[in-house]
XYZ file of C-alpha atoms in Angstrom:
710
model
C -42.225 23.605 -48.960
C -39.931 22.592 -46.084
C -41.057 23.683 -42.620
C -38.855 26.000 -40.624
C -36.633 24.227 -38.092
C -38.238 23.975 -34.708
C -34.989 23.517 -32.734
C -31.337 24.285 -33.457
C -28.815 21.719 -32.214
C -25.010 21.571 -32.220
C -24.018 17.891 -32.358
C -20.425 17.200 -31.264
C -19.469 13.727 -32.557
C -16.215 12.454 -34.079
C -17.868 9.484 -35.827
C -18.801 10.979 -39.196
C -21.341 8.335 -40.219
C -23.144 8.356 -36.870
C -23.305 12.161 -36.921
C -24.665 12.131 -40.475
C -27.327 9.503 -39.747
C -28.422 11.215 -36.517
C -28.574 14.623 -38.213
C -30.621 13.118 -41.028
C -33.099 11.595 -38.583
C -33.425 14.770 -36.489
C -33.812 16.933 -39.592
C -36.847 14.871 -40.542
C -38.384 16.065 -37.256
C -37.641 19.772 -37.751
C -34.390 19.820 -35.832
C -31.570 21.753 -37.483
C -28.280 19.989 -36.670
C -24.811 21.551 -36.957
C -22.151 18.835 -36.667
C -18.788 19.532 -34.987
C -16.148 16.776 -34.938
C -13.446 18.291 -32.696
C -13.501 19.508 -29.123
C -11.585 22.715 -29.816
C -14.277 23.798 -32.308
C -17.280 23.496 -29.983
C -17.262 26.845 -28.160
C -16.858 28.941 -31.340
C -19.638 26.932 -33.035
C -22.018 27.418 -30.097
C -21.334 31.145 -29.948
C -21.899 31.398 -33.698
C -24.979 29.178 -34.099
C -26.594 29.949 -30.704
C -28.327 26.558 -30.495
C -31.186 25.564 -28.268
C -29.440 22.336 -27.240
C -25.905 20.904 -27.486
C -25.347 17.157 -27.976
C -21.842 16.428 -26.662
C -19.711 13.295 -26.899
C -17.122 12.724 -24.177
C -14.209 11.270 -26.148
C -13.230 13.799 -28.797
C -10.138 14.764 -30.746
C -8.888 18.198 -29.846
C -10.265 18.229 -26.310
C -11.975 16.108 -23.694
C -15.773 16.324 -23.533
C -15.775 17.232 -19.827
C -13.388 20.134 -20.448
C -15.556 21.307 -23.338
C -18.637 21.151 -21.089
C -16.953 23.336 -18.471
C -15.900 25.841 -21.116
C -19.471 26.036 -22.408
C -20.838 26.548 -18.915
C -18.487 29.503 -18.449
C -19.889 31.146 -21.610
C -23.510 30.042 -21.903
C -26.515 28.511 -20.153
C -27.403 26.419 -23.212
C -28.685 22.935 -22.212
C -26.115 20.188 -22.753
C -27.000 16.544 -23.362
C -24.046 14.180 -23.183
C -24.341 11.397 -25.761
C -21.549 8.880 -25.208
C -20.675 5.202 -25.111
C -19.359 5.519 -21.555
C -22.092 4.062 -19.380
C -20.488 3.626 -15.959
C -22.140 5.325 -12.997
C -18.974 7.317 -12.314
C -19.033 8.662 -15.882
C -22.656 9.748 -15.493
C -21.923 11.502 -12.206
C -18.875 13.268 -13.639
C -20.857 14.389 -16.653
C -23.756 15.786 -14.653
C -21.494 17.419 -12.075
C -19.405 18.860 -14.887
C -22.376 20.871 -16.130
C -24.429 18.548 -18.328
C -28.220 18.761 -18.079
C -28.846 15.221 -19.306
C -26.900 12.060 -20.055
C -27.815 9.626 -22.851
C -25.686 6.476 -23.255
C -25.118 4.737 -26.566
C -26.795 2.911 -28.187
C -29.802 5.189 -27.840
C -33.300 5.142 -29.284
C -33.705 7.922 -31.836
C -37.173 8.833 -30.582
C -35.959 9.062 -26.992
C -33.093 11.330 -28.007
C -35.521 13.549 -29.932
C -37.842 13.739 -26.900
C -34.972 14.711 -24.608
C -33.839 17.411 -27.042
C -37.334 18.896 -27.140
C -37.668 18.805 -23.342
C -34.385 20.639 -22.814
C -35.295 23.183 -25.499
C -38.612 23.896 -23.783
C -36.897 24.512 -20.468
C -34.300 26.767 -22.065
C -36.927 28.830 -23.854
C -38.902 29.152 -20.643
C -35.919 30.987 -19.156
C -35.564 33.367 -22.097
C -36.225 37.078 -21.755
C -35.584 39.365 -18.842
C -35.231 37.633 -15.540
C -37.887 38.296 -12.945
C -36.943 40.604 -10.118
C -39.502 38.912 -7.874
C -39.861 35.133 -7.755
C -42.772 33.512 -5.936
C -42.769 29.781 -5.168
C -45.739 28.992 -2.952
C -45.249 30.901 0.296
C -41.630 31.650 -0.607
C -40.979 35.111 -2.058
C -37.552 36.121 -3.384
C -37.130 39.830 -4.100
C -33.964 40.480 -6.110
C -34.328 44.262 -5.823
C -34.241 44.413 -2.034
C -32.366 41.087 -1.650
C -34.966 39.863 0.823
C -36.500 36.421 1.258
C -39.762 35.817 3.080
C -41.801 32.734 3.943
C -45.412 33.434 4.904
C -44.458 37.137 5.077
C -41.815 36.329 7.688
C -38.327 37.555 6.665
C -35.544 34.994 6.495
C -32.039 36.342 7.261
C -29.535 35.234 4.600
C -25.996 36.237 3.755
C -25.196 37.686 0.354
C -23.804 34.378 -0.903
C -26.778 32.427 0.443
C -29.218 34.805 -1.235
C -27.332 34.616 -4.536
C -27.343 30.813 -4.396
C -31.078 30.640 -3.626
C -31.892 33.174 -6.356
C -29.813 31.290 -8.942
C -31.563 28.006 -8.141
C -35.023 29.588 -8.143
C -34.404 31.077 -11.589
C -33.694 27.606 -13.001
C -36.414 25.284 -11.705
C -36.004 21.648 -12.684
C -32.377 22.159 -13.729
C -29.419 20.204 -12.374
C -26.623 22.669 -11.617
C -23.114 21.431 -11.000
C -20.641 22.923 -8.593
C -18.762 24.855 -11.263
C -22.013 26.255 -12.651
C -22.947 27.547 -9.212
C -19.512 29.086 -8.756
C -19.843 30.762 -12.142
C -23.298 32.128 -11.309
C -22.268 33.363 -7.864
C -18.811 34.742 -8.574
C -18.519 35.053 -12.322
C -15.588 32.581 -12.329
C -14.417 29.417 -10.641
C -13.464 30.981 -7.315
C -10.820 28.679 -5.879
C -11.156 30.027 -2.339
C -14.939 29.516 -2.332
C -14.524 26.106 -3.910
C -12.120 25.087 -1.176
C -14.412 26.387 1.544
C -17.204 24.155 0.222
C -15.030 21.089 0.580
C -13.125 22.104 3.716
C -14.980 19.662 5.948
C -14.545 16.796 3.518
C -10.864 17.643 3.164
C -10.380 17.724 6.915
C -12.150 14.384 7.214
C -9.912 12.822 4.597
C -6.826 14.277 6.283
C -7.938 12.912 9.649
C -8.476 9.470 8.157
C -5.026 9.559 6.582
C -3.461 10.529 9.895
C -5.289 7.738 11.687
C -4.110 5.277 9.062
C -0.560 6.587 9.390
C -0.714 6.181 13.171
C -2.014 2.647 12.865
C 0.746 1.766 10.437
C 3.360 3.419 12.647
C 2.084 1.681 15.769
C 2.151 -1.661 14.002
C 5.697 -1.276 12.745
C 7.250 0.553 15.699
C 5.062 -0.433 18.646
C 4.907 -3.602 20.643
C 5.725 -5.759 17.664
C 9.043 -4.014 16.995
C 11.092 -6.190 19.417
C 9.825 -9.242 17.559
C 11.694 -8.392 14.388
C 14.229 -11.143 13.743
C 17.913 -10.658 13.157
C 19.060 -10.995 9.603
C 21.599 -13.666 10.532
C 18.747 -16.124 11.211
C 16.760 -16.236 8.008
C 14.718 -19.390 8.447
C 11.872 -19.716 10.911
C 13.294 -22.966 12.316
C 16.680 -21.396 13.084
C 14.984 -18.476 14.783
C 12.894 -20.761 16.965
C 16.045 -22.678 17.960
C 17.840 -19.412 18.706
C 14.884 -18.253 20.776
C 14.898 -21.476 22.822
C 18.638 -21.192 23.452
C 18.135 -17.584 24.468
C 15.514 -18.626 27.009
C 17.882 -21.193 28.519
C 20.660 -18.610 28.734
C 18.327 -16.176 30.490
C 17.289 -18.924 32.901
C 20.936 -19.710 33.698
C 21.718 -16.028 34.230
C 18.756 -15.718 36.590
C 19.950 -18.721 38.602
C 23.471 -17.279 38.801
C 22.198 -13.922 40.025
C 20.046 -15.583 42.666
C 22.917 -17.820 43.781
C 25.393 -14.991 44.200
C 22.806 -12.789 45.887
C 21.246 -15.362 48.219
C 23.514 -18.398 48.168
C 25.638 -19.723 51.113
C 29.029 -18.258 52.067
C 32.050 -20.093 53.441
C 32.177 -20.599 57.196
C 34.633 -18.512 59.291
C 36.518 -20.420 62.057
C 38.001 -18.268 64.844
C 41.261 -20.225 65.145
C 41.964 -19.287 61.498
C 41.591 -15.575 62.206
C 43.020 -15.219 65.750
C 46.699 -15.654 65.130
C 49.199 -14.970 67.952
C 49.969 -11.635 66.372
C 46.281 -10.702 66.346
C 45.868 -11.651 70.040
C 49.010 -9.727 70.994
C 47.719 -6.685 69.147
C 44.440 -6.842 71.071
C 46.390 -7.036 74.362
C 48.288 -3.862 73.472
C 45.081 -1.989 72.572
C 43.301 -2.556 75.896
C 44.302 0.916 77.080
C 43.030 2.471 73.811
C 39.285 1.717 73.759
C 38.664 3.390 70.391
C 41.428 1.481 68.630
C 40.360 -1.722 70.378
C 36.779 -1.303 69.164
C 38.035 -0.729 65.613
C 40.073 -3.936 65.766
C 37.072 -5.842 67.073
C 34.896 -4.409 64.278
C 37.447 -5.599 61.728
C 37.232 -9.103 63.157
C 33.457 -8.859 63.101
C 33.665 -7.994 59.416
C 35.656 -11.216 58.998
C 32.745 -13.063 60.678
C 34.476 -13.619 64.032
C 32.513 -12.739 67.164
C 34.785 -11.860 70.089
C 34.449 -10.964 73.786
C 37.378 -9.981 76.092
C 37.318 -10.566 79.878
C 39.781 -9.575 82.604
C 41.031 -11.877 85.385
C 37.894 -11.120 87.404
C 35.845 -12.246 84.447
C 34.623 -8.695 83.910
C 33.891 -7.744 80.313
C 36.512 -5.500 78.748
C 35.145 -5.248 75.187
C 33.002 -7.180 72.731
C 31.938 -6.935 69.081
C 28.724 -8.860 69.652
C 25.671 -8.118 71.763
C 25.069 -9.933 74.063
C 28.707 -10.826 74.784
C 29.893 -14.384 74.423
C 29.801 -16.291 77.722
C 32.858 -18.051 79.123
C 32.378 -21.844 78.729
C 32.030 -23.684 82.071
C 32.459 -27.283 80.951
C 34.313 -29.054 78.153
C 32.657 -29.112 74.756
C 32.016 -32.455 73.185
C 34.704 -33.231 70.710
C 37.443 -31.036 72.250
C 40.605 -32.417 73.631
C 40.394 -31.513 77.319
C 44.165 -31.640 77.686
C 44.439 -28.577 75.421
C 42.636 -26.365 77.869
C 41.565 -24.016 75.062
C 37.862 -24.843 75.082
C 35.388 -25.535 77.827
C 31.708 -26.460 77.978
C 29.501 -23.420 77.413
C 27.636 -21.623 80.193
C 25.808 -18.349 80.144
C 27.268 -15.003 81.188
C 25.625 -15.047 84.640
C 27.220 -18.384 85.549
C 30.540 -17.100 84.274
C 30.374 -14.075 86.527
C 28.754 -15.597 89.680
C 30.585 -18.929 89.722
C 33.996 -18.358 88.262
C 35.438 -21.822 88.101
C 37.481 -21.475 84.907
C 41.100 -20.660 85.194
C 42.728 -20.666 81.800
C 46.156 -20.944 83.202
C 48.904 -20.582 80.737
C 48.140 -19.505 77.198
C 47.638 -22.652 75.099
C 49.610 -23.272 71.985
C 47.702 -22.903 68.685
C 47.010 -26.187 66.907
C 47.389 -25.912 63.149
C 44.527 -28.311 62.631
C 42.315 -26.555 65.153
C 39.219 -28.047 66.654
C 36.951 -30.376 64.746
C 35.262 -28.547 61.894
C 31.485 -28.778 61.527
C 28.571 -27.100 59.906
C 26.294 -24.316 61.014
C 25.362 -26.098 64.273
C 29.004 -26.649 65.196
C 29.819 -22.988 64.752
C 26.823 -21.964 66.845
C 27.947 -24.170 69.816
C 31.740 -24.001 69.556
C 33.651 -21.427 71.631
C 37.355 -20.831 71.312
C 38.829 -19.783 74.663
C 42.308 -18.285 74.793
C 44.185 -16.784 77.697
C 44.278 -13.002 77.371
C 46.988 -11.141 79.345
C 46.865 -7.428 79.043
C 49.489 -5.834 81.337
C 50.336 -9.254 82.776
C 46.918 -10.016 84.221
C 45.185 -13.294 83.421
C 42.159 -12.580 81.292
C 40.074 -14.644 78.922
C 39.310 -14.224 75.176
C 36.163 -15.993 73.990
C 35.623 -16.227 70.208
C 33.068 -17.825 67.912
C 32.916 -18.138 64.119
C 29.901 -17.065 62.067
C 28.549 -19.117 59.200
C 27.290 -17.515 55.950
C 23.654 -16.522 55.607
C 21.505 -19.607 55.070
C 19.881 -19.767 51.630
C 16.681 -21.287 52.900
C 13.883 -21.547 50.307
C 14.248 -18.026 48.900
C 16.909 -18.887 46.360
C 15.267 -21.996 44.908
C 11.888 -20.274 44.848
C 13.303 -17.269 43.002
C 15.025 -19.553 40.510
C 11.819 -21.513 39.988
C 9.649 -18.404 39.628
C 12.149 -16.643 37.391
C 12.491 -19.666 35.145
C 8.735 -20.056 34.911
C 8.297 -16.372 34.045
C 11.022 -16.557 31.408
C 9.529 -19.654 29.816
C 6.007 -18.179 29.810
C 7.189 -14.878 28.367
C 9.241 -16.709 25.780
C 6.254 -18.811 24.783
C 4.041 -15.720 24.549
C 6.618 -13.834 22.511
C 7.090 -16.807 20.206
C 3.348 -17.263 19.767
C 2.871 -13.538 19.179
C 5.754 -13.435 16.732
C 4.353 -16.335 14.711
C 0.611 -15.743 15.060
C 0.467 -11.984 14.430
C 1.670 -12.154 10.812
C -0.593 -15.137 10.192
C -3.538 -13.157 11.573
C -2.551 -10.250 9.354
C -2.511 -12.510 6.331
C -5.930 -13.819 7.356
C -7.343 -10.286 7.655
C -5.895 -9.362 4.285
C -7.409 -12.468 2.705
C -10.816 -11.615 4.185
C -10.529 -8.051 2.894
C -9.669 -9.315 -0.578
C -12.552 -11.746 -0.454
C -14.937 -8.936 0.479
C -13.880 -6.894 -2.538
C -11.102 -4.639 -1.206
C -8.580 -5.181 -3.996
C -6.126 -2.728 -2.412
C -5.640 -4.833 0.730
C -2.042 -6.069 1.175
C -0.261 -7.749 4.080
C 3.012 -5.760 3.692
C 4.914 -8.086 6.031
C 8.471 -6.879 6.676
C 10.165 -10.178 7.478
C 12.904 -12.250 5.872
C 11.841 -15.725 7.025
C 9.334 -18.201 5.618
C 6.354 -16.199 6.893
C 7.760 -13.068 5.265
C 8.195 -14.976 2.016
C 4.601 -16.187 2.308
C 3.393 -12.611 2.817
C 5.441 -11.400 -0.139
C 4.034 -14.101 -2.405
C 0.535 -13.393 -1.103
C 0.864 -9.706 -2.000
C 2.201 -10.636 -5.440
C -0.803 -12.885 -5.956
C -3.127 -10.079 -4.827
C -1.422 -7.697 -7.263
C -1.901 -10.170 -10.101
C -5.543 -10.751 -9.193
C -6.202 -7.015 -8.998
C -4.400 -6.521 -12.295
C -6.382 -9.275 -13.981
C -9.680 -7.912 -12.691
C -8.742 -4.376 -13.721
C -7.682 -5.633 -17.150
C -10.902 -7.587 -17.504
C -12.960 -4.565 -16.467
C -11.069 -2.289 -18.843
C -11.370 -4.845 -21.634
C -15.119 -5.173 -21.152
C -15.520 -1.394 -21.004
C -13.440 -0.926 -24.149
C -15.226 -3.709 -26.013
C -18.579 -2.261 -24.986
C -17.470 1.191 -26.110
C -16.330 -0.049 -29.503
C -19.510 -2.062 -30.035
C -21.908 0.676 -28.921
C -21.011 3.115 -31.700
C -21.736 0.786 -34.664
C -24.807 -0.534 -32.853
C -26.007 3.054 -32.451
C -25.478 3.689 -36.162
C -27.438 0.560 -36.981
C -30.295 1.681 -34.716
C -30.454 5.169 -36.251
C -30.289 3.700 -39.760
C -33.187 1.365 -38.960
C -35.217 4.296 -37.606
C -34.559 6.180 -40.839
C -35.586 3.160 -42.885
C -38.815 2.823 -40.928
C -39.774 6.485 -41.270
C -38.333 7.386 -44.681
C -39.069 6.530 -48.251
C -37.707 3.600 -50.267
C -34.565 5.479 -51.316
C -33.775 6.342 -47.702
C -34.409 2.743 -46.712
C -31.957 1.467 -49.330
C -29.325 3.968 -48.152
C -29.915 2.878 -44.578
C -29.466 -0.759 -45.495
C -26.132 0.099 -47.089
C -25.076 1.862 -43.885
C -26.164 -1.139 -41.856
C -24.073 -3.456 -44.038
C -20.990 -1.315 -43.401
C -21.641 -1.333 -39.659
C -22.154 -5.091 -39.591
C -18.820 -5.507 -41.371
C -17.172 -3.245 -38.779
C -18.712 -5.274 -35.968
C -17.346 -8.457 -37.508
C -13.875 -6.910 -37.712
C -13.998 -5.780 -34.089
C -15.161 -9.174 -32.850
C -12.514 -10.933 -34.946
C -9.763 -8.694 -33.574
C -10.919 -9.256 -30.012
C -11.079 -13.031 -30.430
C -7.634 -13.069 -32.014
C -6.242 -10.971 -29.175
C -7.725 -13.336 -26.606
C -6.349 -16.295 -28.523
C -2.836 -14.954 -28.050
C -3.254 -13.816 -24.462
C -0.170 -15.697 -23.312
C -0.321 -17.354 -19.925
C 2.779 -17.030 -17.694
C 5.304 -19.703 -18.572
C 3.498 -20.892 -21.684
C 5.958 -22.048 -24.314
C 5.636 -20.850 -27.922
C 5.352 -24.455 -29.089
C 2.097 -24.779 -27.143
C 0.400 -21.875 -28.980
C -2.146 -22.570 -31.744
C 0.005 -21.707 -34.781
C -0.121 -23.242 -38.266
C 3.505 -22.795 -39.208
C 5.018 -23.048 -42.642
C 8.457 -22.304 -44.054
C 8.299 -19.257 -46.341
C 10.853 -16.731 -47.618
C 10.666 -13.408 -45.791
C 10.888 -11.567 -49.115
C 7.642 -13.194 -50.333
C 5.763 -12.017 -47.225
C 7.044 -8.462 -47.769
C 6.164 -8.450 -51.488
C 2.634 -9.769 -50.863
C 2.054 -7.135 -48.150
C 3.240 -4.385 -50.516
C 0.801 -5.574 -53.195
C -2.111 -5.515 -50.760
C -1.273 -1.974 -49.588
C -1.025 -0.780 -53.191
C -4.432 -2.314 -53.940
C -6.025 -0.478 -51.007
C -4.159 2.815 -51.505
C -2.898 3.030 -55.071
C -1.654 6.615 -54.657
C 0.640 5.870 -51.724
C 4.333 5.439 -52.706
C 5.909 2.316 -51.194
C 9.597 1.401 -51.304
C 10.411 -2.277 -50.686
C 13.990 -3.395 -49.976
C 14.782 -7.096 -49.636
C 18.517 -7.763 -49.443
C 19.756 -10.963 -47.840
C 16.244 -12.009 -46.843
C 16.244 -15.337 -44.953
C 13.611 -18.064 -44.745
C 11.325 -18.059 -41.701
C 9.076 -20.670 -40.093
C 5.858 -18.809 -39.198
C 2.093 -18.899 -39.487
C 1.705 -17.124 -42.874
C -1.848 -15.881 -42.255
C -1.087 -14.375 -38.849
C 2.271 -12.946 -39.847
C 0.710 -11.350 -42.909
C -1.683 -9.630 -40.530
C 1.267 -8.152 -38.603
C 2.881 -6.595 -41.677
C -0.486 -5.385 -43.006
C -1.243 -3.659 -39.685
C 2.130 -1.909 -39.654
C 1.787 -0.712 -43.257
C -1.799 0.446 -42.670
C -0.741 2.440 -39.601
C 2.090 4.027 -41.568
C -0.401 5.077 -44.250
C -3.003 6.414 -41.781
C -0.573 8.560 -39.831
C 1.260 10.023 -42.817
C -0.975 12.919 -43.918
C 1.213 13.772 -46.915
C -0.088 11.426 -49.599
C 3.134 11.824 -51.600
C 5.410 10.811 -48.705
C 6.707 7.271 -49.319
C 6.540 4.359 -46.902
C 9.585 2.086 -46.621
C 9.471 -1.675 -46.053
C 12.873 -3.322 -45.594
C 13.675 -7.013 -45.046
C 17.139 -8.124 -43.890
C 19.087 -10.639 -41.819
C 20.469 -9.744 -38.395
C 22.438 -12.661 -36.987
C 19.990 -15.516 -36.604
C 16.907 -13.327 -37.066
C 14.881 -12.113 -39.997
C 14.102 -8.402 -39.592
C 11.123 -6.530 -41.077
C 11.262 -2.751 -40.706
C 8.479 -0.321 -41.630
C 9.386 3.391 -41.732
C 7.141 6.378 -42.430
C 7.440 10.170 -42.459
C 4.215 10.906 -40.657
C 3.118 12.683 -37.506
C 5.065 10.401 -35.159
C 4.155 9.311 -31.645
C 4.532 11.515 -28.544
C 7.186 10.293 -26.129
C 4.680 9.909 -23.294
C 2.507 7.622 -25.458
C 5.265 5.201 -26.518
C 5.012 2.938 -23.422
C 1.254 2.465 -24.048
C 1.039 1.931 -27.784
C 0.813 -1.853 -27.375
C -2.060 -1.570 -24.871
C -5.366 -2.871 -26.163
C -7.769 -0.162 -27.418
C -5.206 2.602 -26.891
C -4.950 5.330 -29.488
C -2.368 8.057 -29.638
C -5.129 10.645 -29.415
C -6.856 10.856 -26.059
C -10.233 10.839 -27.721
C -10.455 7.666 -29.820
C -10.781 9.700 -32.967
C -12.546 8.017 -35.882
C -10.599 10.017 -38.435
C -8.038 7.246 -38.844
C -10.402 4.312 -38.242
C -9.640 1.178 -36.238
C -10.342 0.352 -32.635
C -6.820 0.332 -31.181
C -6.027 -3.387 -31.416
C -3.611 -3.404 -34.359
C -0.306 -3.047 -32.494
C -1.604 -5.187 -29.634
C -2.262 -8.061 -32.021
C 1.024 -7.469 -33.819
C 3.077 -7.780 -30.653
C 1.245 -10.878 -29.418
C 1.599 -12.625 -32.759
C 5.310 -11.771 -33.001
C 5.978 -12.913 -29.432
C 4.053 -16.128 -30.120
C 6.621 -16.803 -32.868
C 9.497 -16.215 -30.446
C 10.294 -12.779 -31.847
C 10.262 -9.171 -30.682
C 8.812 -5.887 -31.909
C 10.260 -2.426 -31.216
C 8.989 1.063 -32.018
C 11.004 4.278 -32.268
C 9.354 7.555 -33.147
C 9.947 11.295 -33.294
C 6.935 13.646 -33.361
C 6.463 15.368 -36.732
C 9.376 13.374 -38.198
C 8.221 9.774 -38.480
C 7.997 6.335 -36.941
C 10.009 3.144 -37.398
C 8.738 -0.294 -36.367
C 11.210 -3.210 -36.252
C 10.013 -6.832 -36.167
C 12.553 -9.620 -35.598
C 11.705 -13.349 -35.746
C 14.025 -16.376 -35.738
C 15.270 -17.366 -39.202
C 15.536 -20.970 -40.334
C 17.841 -20.566 -43.320
């Protein structure tokens, strides 16, 4: 007599053989297992069976395991154990936060799985029955009736939400409750407002970090480095450095010109050039008009002529210089004394107290004038002319003024300005060249420390910009290779874990069962070993044809032979008929050319395409078409079916390794997702191309073209 089941379990697993073996093992330990193979069937099955524990796989047809877990948590408190081949830490965290009570990776030990099922069932049964209105945990007392919490008889003030949260946790000791479970317990649904309030601080922190990053990026691109951006007309670094040097010289020349015109010497002004007879006559007429006379004297002063007018008593009439110019008392060295227009200089007191100079008649103006000299000559030379207002005999004393002396100010300014320009130019050049190099160095250090998202993002069009662009391309390739390697290892591990798990469960059955069960288990193990061999062979073949950039087809390891395309098609049709005798197959070989290919590998391509057409055509009476033809210089193989088709969003990914059209890696159609990947790599290794067109619920057409030889 068979004992009554101790525990009821709903096992959600799309691998039929693994589910059957696990159910058989658990049944031998008084665990009643109800197997569900699709995600959209889990909730109805749980509500119908009312199990003690749910075993849930993550990757399922008809719904993702995490979504199914959330749906269960909204309907039931049944313990959930996730049993999956996904072993990454992130997957474990997502599973537990999504509502799972336990997480068991494949391959698992059957005894350990049984122990975990029993432990979860005990906890669930401990919560059965009416919930206590008063919960006591040590000195903590939670009274659900009065909604009061006390510790050592001292009341603790709590809000309604805080009390509900504490009460929910106290009712489930030892249980891990995810965020969505808590929201469900507190609010009866996933309250979006409450959920957002929980993560408000984290959201604000992330927003602040993004803003800081944006400011840093903006300051880098628009701040002090903005003037260093080169003009597009100078693309090479050498030409820009030359242009920068020329620019520095131009700035230096401009600085020197400004200093020269601002501080440089002016031409000397000689009085005999300014005091023409007409000018002297005009001054004589203006003696009776002091205001007009002063204006005329100011005009001469503006022309750098200092002038003093004396009457016949040598009394000052007017002057545009203070102190007035003295009347010379003795001849000046270098003057012609017979001219009588210049006398040796004496001060104003001598001129007034000892008047010995009598200009006599007005001298004639000499076109050549007195000897010209420099600044010292102008300072000592006096031009004396008879001045006769109203007929009296006066004297006009004039002196020219030289331009402002440059002294050392001009040269010093030129020297300092040039030095500043050269230093600034050197700093700008160094900053312009070194900053991007430092940025590349920081990016390289970040990459070396494991930050695969680090990029230089240099916005330049010269050699350094090209270096940064190539560096970022290299970083992208490295990140892509590492991501591909990680994904490949994860996918390979996933595909190997399921058959290894089946082998482990089968061995446990063989150890604990009778001879008949042992023989059945050995048969299961043989099938799994064969599947493992197929997976390993597919992976090795895929790696064999992982083409390196720039690798020529002639360098690939192919054993080519010249064969008619029609023979390859006929042999593939025979093999499909042997595997699936009930499947109609229509073969058309018109003007089939001869091709030079590796027969073994190319046969694998056509077999994969025909097998896919059979798997994804549910109607067993729907025929599959295989056509061979010539298209220019190519031989074309085309496989058409009338199956379920491929969704448009999945078409770009169908050649990705381990990708299946269903999100869940369903085992209903078999395979591990390497068929089309291998097909494309083999075809491309032969210098050909493969194309896929598909319409959902209508059918799929795959076209393979390889070069023909005759």
